PDB file of C-alpha atoms in Angstrom:
ATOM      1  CA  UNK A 937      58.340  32.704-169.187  1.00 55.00           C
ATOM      2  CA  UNK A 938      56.490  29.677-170.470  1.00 55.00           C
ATOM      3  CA  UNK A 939      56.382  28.440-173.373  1.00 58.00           C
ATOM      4  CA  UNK A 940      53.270  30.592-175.823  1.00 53.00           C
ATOM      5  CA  UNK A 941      52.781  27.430-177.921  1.00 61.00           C
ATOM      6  CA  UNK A 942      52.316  25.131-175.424  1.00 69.00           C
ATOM      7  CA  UNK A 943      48.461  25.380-175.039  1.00 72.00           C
ATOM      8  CA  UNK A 944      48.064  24.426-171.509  1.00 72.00           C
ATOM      9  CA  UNK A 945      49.292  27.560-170.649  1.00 79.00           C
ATOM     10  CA  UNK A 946      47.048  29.947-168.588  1.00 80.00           C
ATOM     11  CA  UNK A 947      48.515  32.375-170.786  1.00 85.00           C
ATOM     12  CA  UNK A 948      49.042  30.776-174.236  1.00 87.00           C
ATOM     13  CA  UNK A 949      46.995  32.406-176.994  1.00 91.00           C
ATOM     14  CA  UNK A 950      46.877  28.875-178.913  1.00 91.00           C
ATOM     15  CA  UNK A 951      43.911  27.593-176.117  1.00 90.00           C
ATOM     16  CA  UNK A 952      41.462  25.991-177.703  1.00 88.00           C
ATOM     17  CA  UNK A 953      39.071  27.295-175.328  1.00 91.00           C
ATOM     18  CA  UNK A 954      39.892  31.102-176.564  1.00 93.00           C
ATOM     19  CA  UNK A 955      43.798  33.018-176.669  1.00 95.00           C
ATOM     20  CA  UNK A 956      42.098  35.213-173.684  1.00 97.00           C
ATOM     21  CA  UNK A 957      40.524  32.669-171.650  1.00 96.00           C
ATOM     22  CA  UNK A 958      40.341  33.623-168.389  1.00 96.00           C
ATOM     23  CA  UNK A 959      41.541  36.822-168.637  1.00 98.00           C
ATOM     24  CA  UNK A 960      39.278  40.150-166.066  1.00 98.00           C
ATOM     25  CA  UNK A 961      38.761  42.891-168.798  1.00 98.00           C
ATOM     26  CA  UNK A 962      38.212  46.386-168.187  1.00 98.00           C
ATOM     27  CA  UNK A 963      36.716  48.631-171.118  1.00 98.00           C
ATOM     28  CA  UNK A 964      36.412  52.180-170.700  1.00 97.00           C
ATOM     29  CA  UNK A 965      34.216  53.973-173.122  1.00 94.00           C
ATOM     30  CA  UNK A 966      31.660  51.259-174.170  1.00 94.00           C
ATOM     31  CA  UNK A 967      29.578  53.952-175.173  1.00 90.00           C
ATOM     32  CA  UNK A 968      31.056  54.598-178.504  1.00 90.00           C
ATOM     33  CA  UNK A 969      31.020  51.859-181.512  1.00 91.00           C
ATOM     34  CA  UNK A 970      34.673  50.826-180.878  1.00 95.00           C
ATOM     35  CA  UNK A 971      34.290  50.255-177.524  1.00 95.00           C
ATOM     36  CA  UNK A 972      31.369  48.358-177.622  1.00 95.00           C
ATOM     37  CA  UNK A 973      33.235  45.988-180.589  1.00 96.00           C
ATOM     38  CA  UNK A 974      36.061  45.674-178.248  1.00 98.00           C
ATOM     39  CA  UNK A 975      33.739  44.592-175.690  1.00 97.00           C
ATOM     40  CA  UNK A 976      32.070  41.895-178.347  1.00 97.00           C
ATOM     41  CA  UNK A 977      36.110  41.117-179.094  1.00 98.00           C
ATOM     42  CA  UNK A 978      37.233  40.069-175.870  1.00 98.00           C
ATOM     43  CA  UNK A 979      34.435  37.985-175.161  1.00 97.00           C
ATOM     44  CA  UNK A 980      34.402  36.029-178.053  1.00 97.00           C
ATOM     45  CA  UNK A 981      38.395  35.081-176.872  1.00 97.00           C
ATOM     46  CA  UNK A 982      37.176  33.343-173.641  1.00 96.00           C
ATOM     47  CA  UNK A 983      37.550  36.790-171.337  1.00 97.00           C
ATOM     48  CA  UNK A 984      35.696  35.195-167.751  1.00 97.00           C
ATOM     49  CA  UNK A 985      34.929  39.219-167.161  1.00 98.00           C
ATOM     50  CA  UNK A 986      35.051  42.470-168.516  1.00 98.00           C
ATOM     51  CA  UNK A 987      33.788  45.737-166.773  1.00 97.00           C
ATOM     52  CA  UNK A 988      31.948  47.605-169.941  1.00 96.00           C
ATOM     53  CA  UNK A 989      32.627  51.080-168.502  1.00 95.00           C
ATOM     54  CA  UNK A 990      30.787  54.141-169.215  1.00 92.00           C
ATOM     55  CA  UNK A 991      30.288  57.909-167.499  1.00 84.00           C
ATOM     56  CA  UNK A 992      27.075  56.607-166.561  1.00 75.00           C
ATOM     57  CA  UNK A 993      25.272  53.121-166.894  1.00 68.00           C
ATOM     58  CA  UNK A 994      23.242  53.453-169.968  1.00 67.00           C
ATOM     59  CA  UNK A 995      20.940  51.536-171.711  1.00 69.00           C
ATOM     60  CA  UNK A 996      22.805  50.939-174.828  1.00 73.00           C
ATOM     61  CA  UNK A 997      25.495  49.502-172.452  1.00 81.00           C
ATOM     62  CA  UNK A 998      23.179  47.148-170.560  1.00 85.00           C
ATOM     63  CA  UNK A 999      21.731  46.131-173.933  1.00 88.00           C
ATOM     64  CA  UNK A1000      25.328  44.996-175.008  1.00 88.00           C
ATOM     65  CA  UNK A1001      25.499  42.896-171.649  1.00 89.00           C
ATOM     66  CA  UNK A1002      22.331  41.544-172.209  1.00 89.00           C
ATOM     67  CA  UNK A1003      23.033  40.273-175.841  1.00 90.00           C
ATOM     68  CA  UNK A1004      26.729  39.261-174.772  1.00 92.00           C
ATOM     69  CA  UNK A1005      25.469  37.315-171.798  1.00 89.00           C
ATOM     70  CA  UNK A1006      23.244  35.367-174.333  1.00 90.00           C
ATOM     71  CA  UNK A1007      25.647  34.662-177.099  1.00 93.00           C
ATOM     72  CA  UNK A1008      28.643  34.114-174.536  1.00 94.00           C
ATOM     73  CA  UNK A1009      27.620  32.828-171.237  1.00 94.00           C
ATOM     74  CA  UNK A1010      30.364  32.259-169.846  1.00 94.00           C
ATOM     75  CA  UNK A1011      31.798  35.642-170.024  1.00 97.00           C
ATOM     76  CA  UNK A1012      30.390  37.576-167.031  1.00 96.00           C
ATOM     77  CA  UNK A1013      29.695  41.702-168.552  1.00 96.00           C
ATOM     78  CA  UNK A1014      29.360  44.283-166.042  1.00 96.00           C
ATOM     79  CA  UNK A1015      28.117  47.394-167.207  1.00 95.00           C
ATOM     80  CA  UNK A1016      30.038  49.979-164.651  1.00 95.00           C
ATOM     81  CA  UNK A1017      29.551  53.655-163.841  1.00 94.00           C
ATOM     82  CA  UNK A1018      32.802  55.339-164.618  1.00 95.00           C
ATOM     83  CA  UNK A1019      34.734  59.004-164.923  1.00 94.00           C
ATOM     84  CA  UNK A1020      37.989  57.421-166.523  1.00 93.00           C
ATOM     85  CA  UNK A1021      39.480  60.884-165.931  1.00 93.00           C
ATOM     86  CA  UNK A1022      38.941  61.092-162.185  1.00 95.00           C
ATOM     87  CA  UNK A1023      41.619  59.478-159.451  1.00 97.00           C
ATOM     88  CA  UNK A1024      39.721  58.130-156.933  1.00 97.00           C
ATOM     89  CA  UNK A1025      36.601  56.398-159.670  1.00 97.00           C
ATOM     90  CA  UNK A1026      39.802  54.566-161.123  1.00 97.00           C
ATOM     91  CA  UNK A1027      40.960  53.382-158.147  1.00 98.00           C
ATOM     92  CA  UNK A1028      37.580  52.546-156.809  1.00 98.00           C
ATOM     93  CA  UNK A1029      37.382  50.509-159.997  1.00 98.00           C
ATOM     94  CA  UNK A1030      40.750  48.677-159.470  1.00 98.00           C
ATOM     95  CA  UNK A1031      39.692  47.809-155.830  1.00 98.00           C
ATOM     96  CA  UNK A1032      36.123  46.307-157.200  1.00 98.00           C
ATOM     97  CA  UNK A1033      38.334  44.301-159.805  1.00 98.00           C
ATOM     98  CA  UNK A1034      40.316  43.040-157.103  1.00 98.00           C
ATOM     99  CA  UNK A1035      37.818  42.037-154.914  1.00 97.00           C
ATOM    100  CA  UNK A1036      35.834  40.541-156.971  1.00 97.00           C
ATOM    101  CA  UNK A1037      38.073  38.347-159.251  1.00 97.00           C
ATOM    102  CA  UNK A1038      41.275  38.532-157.129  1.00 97.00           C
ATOM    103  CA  UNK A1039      42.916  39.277-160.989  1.00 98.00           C
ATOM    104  CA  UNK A1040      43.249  41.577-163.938  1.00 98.00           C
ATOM    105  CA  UNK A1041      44.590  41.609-166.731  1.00 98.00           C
ATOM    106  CA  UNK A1042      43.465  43.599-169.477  1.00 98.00           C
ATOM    107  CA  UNK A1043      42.562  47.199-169.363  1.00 98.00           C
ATOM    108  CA  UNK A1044      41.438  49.675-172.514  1.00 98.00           C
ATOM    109  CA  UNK A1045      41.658  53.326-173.059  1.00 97.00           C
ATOM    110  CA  UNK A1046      38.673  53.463-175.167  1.00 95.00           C
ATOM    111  CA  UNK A1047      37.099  56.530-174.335  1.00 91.00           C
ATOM    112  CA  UNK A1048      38.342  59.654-176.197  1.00 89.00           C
ATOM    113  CA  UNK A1049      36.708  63.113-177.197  1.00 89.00           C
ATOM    114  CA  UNK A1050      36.992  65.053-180.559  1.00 88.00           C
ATOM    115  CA  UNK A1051      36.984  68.598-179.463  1.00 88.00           C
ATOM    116  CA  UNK A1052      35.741  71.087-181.769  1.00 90.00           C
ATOM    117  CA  UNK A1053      37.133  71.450-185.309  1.00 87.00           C
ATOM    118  CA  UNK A1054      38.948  74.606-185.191  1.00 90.00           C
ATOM    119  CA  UNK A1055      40.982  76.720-183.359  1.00 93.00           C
ATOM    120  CA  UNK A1056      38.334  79.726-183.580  1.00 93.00           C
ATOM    121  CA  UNK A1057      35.913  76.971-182.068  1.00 91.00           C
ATOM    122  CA  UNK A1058      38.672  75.986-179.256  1.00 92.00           C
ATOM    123  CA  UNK A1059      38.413  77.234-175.618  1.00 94.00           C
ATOM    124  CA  UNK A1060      40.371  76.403-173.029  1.00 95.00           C
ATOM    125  CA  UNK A1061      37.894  74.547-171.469  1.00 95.00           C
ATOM    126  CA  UNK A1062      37.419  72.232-174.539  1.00 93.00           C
ATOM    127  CA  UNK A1063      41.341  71.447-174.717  1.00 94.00           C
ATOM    128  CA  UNK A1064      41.220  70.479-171.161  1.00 95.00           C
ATOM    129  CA  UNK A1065      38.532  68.232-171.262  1.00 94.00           C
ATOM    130  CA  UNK A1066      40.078  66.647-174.240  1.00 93.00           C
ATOM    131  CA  UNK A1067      43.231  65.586-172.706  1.00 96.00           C
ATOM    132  CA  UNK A1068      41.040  64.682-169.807  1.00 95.00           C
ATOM    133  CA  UNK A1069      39.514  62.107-171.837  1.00 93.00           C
ATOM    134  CA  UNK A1070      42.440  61.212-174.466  1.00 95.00           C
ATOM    135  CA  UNK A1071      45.779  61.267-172.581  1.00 96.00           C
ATOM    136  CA  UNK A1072      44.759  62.000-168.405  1.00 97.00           C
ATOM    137  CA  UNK A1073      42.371  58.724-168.565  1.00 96.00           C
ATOM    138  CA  UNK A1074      45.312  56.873-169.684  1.00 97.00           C
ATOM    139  CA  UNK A1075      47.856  58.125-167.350  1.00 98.00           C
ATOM    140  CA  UNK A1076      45.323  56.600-164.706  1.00 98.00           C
ATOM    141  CA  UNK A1077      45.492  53.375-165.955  1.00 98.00           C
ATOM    142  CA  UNK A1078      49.244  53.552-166.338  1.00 98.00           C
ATOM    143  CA  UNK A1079      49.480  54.679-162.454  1.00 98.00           C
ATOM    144  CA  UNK A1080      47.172  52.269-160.828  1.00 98.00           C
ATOM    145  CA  UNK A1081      46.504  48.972-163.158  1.00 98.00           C
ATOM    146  CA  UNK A1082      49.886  47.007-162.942  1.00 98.00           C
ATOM    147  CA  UNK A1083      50.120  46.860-159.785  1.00 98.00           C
ATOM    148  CA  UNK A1084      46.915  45.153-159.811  1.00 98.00           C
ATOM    149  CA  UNK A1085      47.739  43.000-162.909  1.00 98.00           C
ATOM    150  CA  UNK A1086      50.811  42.219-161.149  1.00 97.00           C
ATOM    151  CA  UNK A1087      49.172  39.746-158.390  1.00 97.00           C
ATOM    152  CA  UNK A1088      48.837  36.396-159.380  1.00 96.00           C
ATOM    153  CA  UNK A1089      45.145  33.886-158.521  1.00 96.00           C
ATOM    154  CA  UNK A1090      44.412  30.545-158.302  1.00 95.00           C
ATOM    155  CA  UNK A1091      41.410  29.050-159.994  1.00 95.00           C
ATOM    156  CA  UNK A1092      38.372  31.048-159.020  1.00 94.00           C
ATOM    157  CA  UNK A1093      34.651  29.471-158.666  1.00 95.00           C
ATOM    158  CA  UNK A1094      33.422  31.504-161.889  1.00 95.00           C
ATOM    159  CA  UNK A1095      33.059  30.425-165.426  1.00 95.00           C
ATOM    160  CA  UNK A1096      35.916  30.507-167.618  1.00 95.00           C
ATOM    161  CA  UNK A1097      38.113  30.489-164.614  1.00 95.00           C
ATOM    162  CA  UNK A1098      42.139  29.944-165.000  1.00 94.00           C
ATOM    163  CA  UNK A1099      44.518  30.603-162.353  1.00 94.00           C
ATOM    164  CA  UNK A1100      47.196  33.355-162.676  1.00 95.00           C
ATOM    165  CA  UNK A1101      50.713  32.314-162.100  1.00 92.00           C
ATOM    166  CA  UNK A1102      52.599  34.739-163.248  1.00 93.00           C
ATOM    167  CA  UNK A1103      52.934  38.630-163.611  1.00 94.00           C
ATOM    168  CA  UNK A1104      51.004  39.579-166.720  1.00 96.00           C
ATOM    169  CA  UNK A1105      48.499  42.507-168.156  1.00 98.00           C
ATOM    170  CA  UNK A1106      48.030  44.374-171.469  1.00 98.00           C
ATOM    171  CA  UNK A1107      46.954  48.257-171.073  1.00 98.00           C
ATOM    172  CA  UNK A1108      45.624  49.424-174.883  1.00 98.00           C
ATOM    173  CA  UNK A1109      45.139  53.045-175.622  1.00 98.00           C
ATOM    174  CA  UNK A1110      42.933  53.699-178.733  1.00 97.00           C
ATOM    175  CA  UNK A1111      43.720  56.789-179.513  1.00 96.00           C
ATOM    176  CA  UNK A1112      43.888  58.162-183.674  1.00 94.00           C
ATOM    177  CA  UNK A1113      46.135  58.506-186.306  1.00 93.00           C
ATOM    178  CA  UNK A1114      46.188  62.372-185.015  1.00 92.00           C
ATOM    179  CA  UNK A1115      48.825  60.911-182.252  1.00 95.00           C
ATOM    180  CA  UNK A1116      51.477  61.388-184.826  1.00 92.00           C
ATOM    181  CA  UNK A1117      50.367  64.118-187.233  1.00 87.00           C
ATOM    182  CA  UNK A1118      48.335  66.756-187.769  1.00 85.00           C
ATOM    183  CA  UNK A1119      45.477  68.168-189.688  1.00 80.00           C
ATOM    184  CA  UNK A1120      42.819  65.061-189.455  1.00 80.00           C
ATOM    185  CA  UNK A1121      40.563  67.573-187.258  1.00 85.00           C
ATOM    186  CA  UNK A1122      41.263  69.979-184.608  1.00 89.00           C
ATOM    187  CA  UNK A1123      43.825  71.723-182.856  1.00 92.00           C
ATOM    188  CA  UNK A1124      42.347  69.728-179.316  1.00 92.00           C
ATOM    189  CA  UNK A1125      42.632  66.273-181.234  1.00 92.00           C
ATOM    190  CA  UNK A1126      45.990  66.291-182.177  1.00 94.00           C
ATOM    191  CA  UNK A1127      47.367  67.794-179.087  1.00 96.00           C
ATOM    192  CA  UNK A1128      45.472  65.606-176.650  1.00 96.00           C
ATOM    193  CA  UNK A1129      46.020  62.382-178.844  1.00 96.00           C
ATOM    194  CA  UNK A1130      50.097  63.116-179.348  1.00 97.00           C
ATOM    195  CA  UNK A1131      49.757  63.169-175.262  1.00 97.00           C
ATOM    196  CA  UNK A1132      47.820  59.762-174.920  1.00 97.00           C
ATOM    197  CA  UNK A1133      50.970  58.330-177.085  1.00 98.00           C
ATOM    198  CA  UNK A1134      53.205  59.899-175.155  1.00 98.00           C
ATOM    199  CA  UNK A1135      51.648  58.217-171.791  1.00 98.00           C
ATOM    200  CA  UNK A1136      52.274  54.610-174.034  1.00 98.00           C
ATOM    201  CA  UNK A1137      55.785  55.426-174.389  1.00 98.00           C
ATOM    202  CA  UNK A1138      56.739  57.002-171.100  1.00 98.00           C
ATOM    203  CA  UNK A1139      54.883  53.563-170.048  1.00 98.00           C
ATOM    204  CA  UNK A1140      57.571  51.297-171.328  1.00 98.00           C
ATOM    205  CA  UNK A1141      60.149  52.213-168.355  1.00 98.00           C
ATOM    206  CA  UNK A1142      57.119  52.802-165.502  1.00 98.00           C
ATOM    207  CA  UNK A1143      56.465  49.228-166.532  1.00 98.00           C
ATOM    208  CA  UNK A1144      60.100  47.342-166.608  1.00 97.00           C
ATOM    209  CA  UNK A1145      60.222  44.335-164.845  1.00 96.00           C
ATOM    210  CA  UNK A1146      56.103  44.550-163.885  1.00 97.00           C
ATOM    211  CA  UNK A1147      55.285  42.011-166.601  1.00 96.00           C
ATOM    212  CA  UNK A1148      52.741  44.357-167.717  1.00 98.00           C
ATOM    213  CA  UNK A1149      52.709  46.185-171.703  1.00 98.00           C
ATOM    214  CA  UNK A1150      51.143  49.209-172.749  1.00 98.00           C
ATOM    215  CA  UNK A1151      50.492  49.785-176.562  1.00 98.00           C
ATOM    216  CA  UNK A1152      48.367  52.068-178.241  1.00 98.00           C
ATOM    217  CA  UNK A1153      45.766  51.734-181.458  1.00 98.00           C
ATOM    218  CA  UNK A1154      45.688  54.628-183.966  1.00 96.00           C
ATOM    219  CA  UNK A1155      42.839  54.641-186.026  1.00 94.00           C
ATOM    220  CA  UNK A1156      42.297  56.410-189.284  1.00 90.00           C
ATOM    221  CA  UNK A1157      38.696  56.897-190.619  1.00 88.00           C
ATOM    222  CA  UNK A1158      36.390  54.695-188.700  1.00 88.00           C
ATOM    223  CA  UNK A1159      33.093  53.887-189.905  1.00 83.00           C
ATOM    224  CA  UNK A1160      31.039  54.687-187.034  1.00 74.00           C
ATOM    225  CA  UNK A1161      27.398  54.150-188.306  1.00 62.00           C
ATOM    226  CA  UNK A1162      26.551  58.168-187.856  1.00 56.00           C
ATOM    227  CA  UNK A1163      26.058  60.594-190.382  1.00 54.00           C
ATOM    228  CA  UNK A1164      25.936  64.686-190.430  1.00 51.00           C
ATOM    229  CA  UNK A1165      22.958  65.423-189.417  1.00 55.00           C
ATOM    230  CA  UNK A1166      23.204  64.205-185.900  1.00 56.00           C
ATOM    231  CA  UNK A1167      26.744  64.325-185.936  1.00 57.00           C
ATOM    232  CA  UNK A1168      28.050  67.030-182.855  1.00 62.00           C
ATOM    233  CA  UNK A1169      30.511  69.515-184.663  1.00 58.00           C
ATOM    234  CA  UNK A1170      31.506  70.868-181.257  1.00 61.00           C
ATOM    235  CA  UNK A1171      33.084  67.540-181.184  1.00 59.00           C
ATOM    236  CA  UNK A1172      32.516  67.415-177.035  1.00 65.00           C
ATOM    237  CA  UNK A1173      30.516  63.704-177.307  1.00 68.00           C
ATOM    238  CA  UNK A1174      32.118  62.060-180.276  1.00 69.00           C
ATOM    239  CA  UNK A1175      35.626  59.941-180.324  1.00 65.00           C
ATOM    240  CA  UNK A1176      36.092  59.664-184.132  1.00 71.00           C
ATOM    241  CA  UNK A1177      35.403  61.882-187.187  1.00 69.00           C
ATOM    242  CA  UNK A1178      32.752  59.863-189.171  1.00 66.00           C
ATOM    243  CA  UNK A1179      33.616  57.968-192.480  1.00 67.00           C
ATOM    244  CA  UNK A1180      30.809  60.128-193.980  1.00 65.00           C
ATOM    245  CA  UNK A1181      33.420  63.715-194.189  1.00 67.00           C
ATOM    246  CA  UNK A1182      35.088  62.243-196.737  1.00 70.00           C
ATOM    247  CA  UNK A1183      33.313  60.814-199.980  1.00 75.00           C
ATOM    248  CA  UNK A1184      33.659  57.734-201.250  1.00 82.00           C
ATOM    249  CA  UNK A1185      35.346  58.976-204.221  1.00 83.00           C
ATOM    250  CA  UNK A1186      37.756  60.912-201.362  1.00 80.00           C
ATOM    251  CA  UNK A1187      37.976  57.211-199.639  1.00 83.00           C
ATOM    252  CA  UNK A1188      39.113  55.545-202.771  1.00 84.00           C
ATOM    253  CA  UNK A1189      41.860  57.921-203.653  1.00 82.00           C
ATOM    254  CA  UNK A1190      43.593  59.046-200.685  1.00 82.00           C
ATOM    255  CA  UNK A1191      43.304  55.581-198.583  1.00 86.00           C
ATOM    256  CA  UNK A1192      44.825  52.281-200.032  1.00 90.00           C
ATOM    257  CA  UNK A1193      42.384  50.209-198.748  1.00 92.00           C
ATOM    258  CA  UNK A1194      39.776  52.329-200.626  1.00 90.00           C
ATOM    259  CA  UNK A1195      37.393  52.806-197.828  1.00 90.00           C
ATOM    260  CA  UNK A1196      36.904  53.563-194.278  1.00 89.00           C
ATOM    261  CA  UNK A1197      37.231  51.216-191.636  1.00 91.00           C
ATOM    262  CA  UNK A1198      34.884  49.551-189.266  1.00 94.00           C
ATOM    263  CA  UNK A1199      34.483  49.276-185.771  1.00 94.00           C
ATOM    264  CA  UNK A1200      35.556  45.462-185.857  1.00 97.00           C
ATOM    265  CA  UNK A1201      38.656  45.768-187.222  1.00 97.00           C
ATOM    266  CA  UNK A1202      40.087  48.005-184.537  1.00 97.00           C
ATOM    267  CA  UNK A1203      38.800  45.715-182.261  1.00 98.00           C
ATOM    268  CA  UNK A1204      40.510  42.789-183.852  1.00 98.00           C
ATOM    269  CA  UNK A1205      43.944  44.710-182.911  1.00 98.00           C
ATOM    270  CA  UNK A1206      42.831  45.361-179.545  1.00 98.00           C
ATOM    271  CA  UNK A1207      42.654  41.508-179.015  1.00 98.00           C
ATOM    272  CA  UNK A1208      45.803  40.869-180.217  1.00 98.00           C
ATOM    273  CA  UNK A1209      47.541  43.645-177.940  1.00 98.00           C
ATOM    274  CA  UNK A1210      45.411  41.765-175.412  1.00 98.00           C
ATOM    275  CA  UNK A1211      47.045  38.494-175.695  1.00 97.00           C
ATOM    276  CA  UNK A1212      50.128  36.630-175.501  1.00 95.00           C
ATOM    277  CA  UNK A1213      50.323  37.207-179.679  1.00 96.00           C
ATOM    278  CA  UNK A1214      51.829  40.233-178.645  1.00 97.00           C
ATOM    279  CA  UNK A1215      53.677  39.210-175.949  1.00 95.00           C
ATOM    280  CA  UNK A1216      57.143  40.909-177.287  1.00 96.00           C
ATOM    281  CA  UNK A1217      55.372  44.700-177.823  1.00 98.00           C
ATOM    282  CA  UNK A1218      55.398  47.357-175.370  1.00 98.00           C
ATOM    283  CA  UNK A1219      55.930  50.685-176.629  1.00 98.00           C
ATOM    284  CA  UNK A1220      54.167  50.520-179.806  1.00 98.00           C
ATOM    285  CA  UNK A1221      52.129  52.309-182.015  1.00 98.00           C
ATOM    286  CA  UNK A1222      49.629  50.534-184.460  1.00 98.00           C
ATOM    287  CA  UNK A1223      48.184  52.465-186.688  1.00 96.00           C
ATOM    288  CA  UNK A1224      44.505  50.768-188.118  1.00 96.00           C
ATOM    289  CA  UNK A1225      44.036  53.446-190.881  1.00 92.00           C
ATOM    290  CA  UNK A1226      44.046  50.938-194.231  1.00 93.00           C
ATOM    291  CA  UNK A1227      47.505  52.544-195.337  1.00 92.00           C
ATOM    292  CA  UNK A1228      46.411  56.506-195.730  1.00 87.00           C
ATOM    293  CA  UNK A1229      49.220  57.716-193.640  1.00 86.00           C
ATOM    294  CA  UNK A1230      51.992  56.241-195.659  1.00 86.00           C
ATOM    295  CA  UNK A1231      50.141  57.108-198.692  1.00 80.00           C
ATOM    296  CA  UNK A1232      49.520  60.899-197.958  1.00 62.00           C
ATOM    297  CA  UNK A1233      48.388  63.011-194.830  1.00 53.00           C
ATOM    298  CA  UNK A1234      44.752  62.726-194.172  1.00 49.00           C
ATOM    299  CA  UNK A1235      42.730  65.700-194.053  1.00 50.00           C
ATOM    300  CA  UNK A1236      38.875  65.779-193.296  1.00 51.00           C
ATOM    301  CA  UNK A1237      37.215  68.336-194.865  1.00 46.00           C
ATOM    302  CA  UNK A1238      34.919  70.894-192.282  1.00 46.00           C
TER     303      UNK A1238
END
């Protein structure tokens, strides 16, 4: 493997030109606040393309590849009609990828569903959809990606273009703190979210000798810019609890930090996972939460 610090790497994260410079992107759940920083992360690294995924093109997602392809150029945004559950849209995806760019090598599991916020609330239906969207979307991605991030490229005709010699890709699961405990919301959450780790870890063999990782990003309390009132209890279209369940008196004592955190600063991990920074973690398990699991089990209050 080459050298990381020598910066004329395709793959060293020490370019001056960005540690993901040339890198095709694909970001599933663009919809939600920390996909859509994600998005805004890889970009700003030098990324020649990422596929902004959502169920459905929406306008909030073409608005974020409008204001993208103004304040980075040279980082092509596709906004792109996705069921990150479903076989055959994944692989349809993959194919597009590959035909287009010849290359990929990034792919996040940002989409993920709350489910409702109690077991009485629960039905079956809810706790399959949930592991549809936390821990079946990633098994996709596990299945089909690497063996598309295992072809290499020579220099394409695009911006920000940067042949691929060797074997390389980064698949990032965002899932939440509830991968490892219980008791931050539902029965669906923790269940479906222990599963999405368990697709990173089972991961680490699939993946031996591919060149490709597979990490995952547990978030505690997220900031997500929402408050009650329009805030869906059945849990069915949100992917984290908001910041606004627990107080800021709550906040200050339970996580060490003292506050929630933001969108960004998951984001900043998921660029990191991304590039060659990371380049000796497969398997793992960072948890974003600003030191409330260590400190005590968190709880939001229903």
């Amino acid at each position: 493997m080459p050298d990381p610090i020598d910066s004329s790497s395709p793959f060293s994260p020490y370019r001056s030109d960005g540690k993901l410079y040339g890198f095709v992107c694909v970001v599933t759940g663009t919809t939600q606040p920390v996909g859509q920083a994600i998005v805004k992360e890889l970009a700003a690294h030098g990324a020649a393309c990422i596929y902004a995924c959502t169920r459905t093109t929406s306008e909030d997602t073409s608005a974020l590849a409008s204001s993208l392809s103004d304040s980075h150029p040279n980082t092509k945004i596709i906004p792109y009609p996705l069921i990150a559950a479903d076989e055959q849209s994944t692989l349809t995806l993959v194919d597009d990828v590959l035909n287009s760019w010849g290359r990929l090598d990034v792919w996040v599991c940002s989409a993920g569903l709350l489910g409702p916020p109690s077991i009485e609330m629960t039905t079956p239906v809810d706790l399959q959809k949930c592991f549809e969207a936390n821990s079946l979307a990633p098994f996709f991605a596990l299945k089909y990606a690497p063996a598309a991030m295992g072809k290499l490229a020579s220099k394409g005709n695009y911006p920000n273009a940067t042949p691929k010699d060797q074997k390389y890709g980064s698949i990032i699961v965002v899932s939440s703190v509830a991968s490892t405990y219980g008791g931050c919301w539902g029965p669906c959450y923790t269940m479906s979210s222990h599963a999405a780790l368990g697709v990173v870890q089972a991961g680490v063999a699939v993946l031996k000798g591919s060149g490709v990782r597979i990490n995952c990003i547990s978030p505690g309390q997220i900031d997500v810019g929402i408050d009650l009132k329009g805030f869906d209890m059945r849990g069915m279209k949100s992917q984290l609890p908001p910041a606004s369940l627990q107080s800021a008196e709550s906040q200050k004592e339970h996580i060490g930090l003292e506050r929630a955190g933001m969108p960004t600063e998951v984001a900043r991990v998921a660029g990191f996972l991304a590039s060659g920074f990371s380049s000796y973690m497969t398997g793992s398990n960072l948890v974003v939460d600003g030191g409330a699991s260590v400190m005590m089990p968190l709880t939001v209050p229903i």
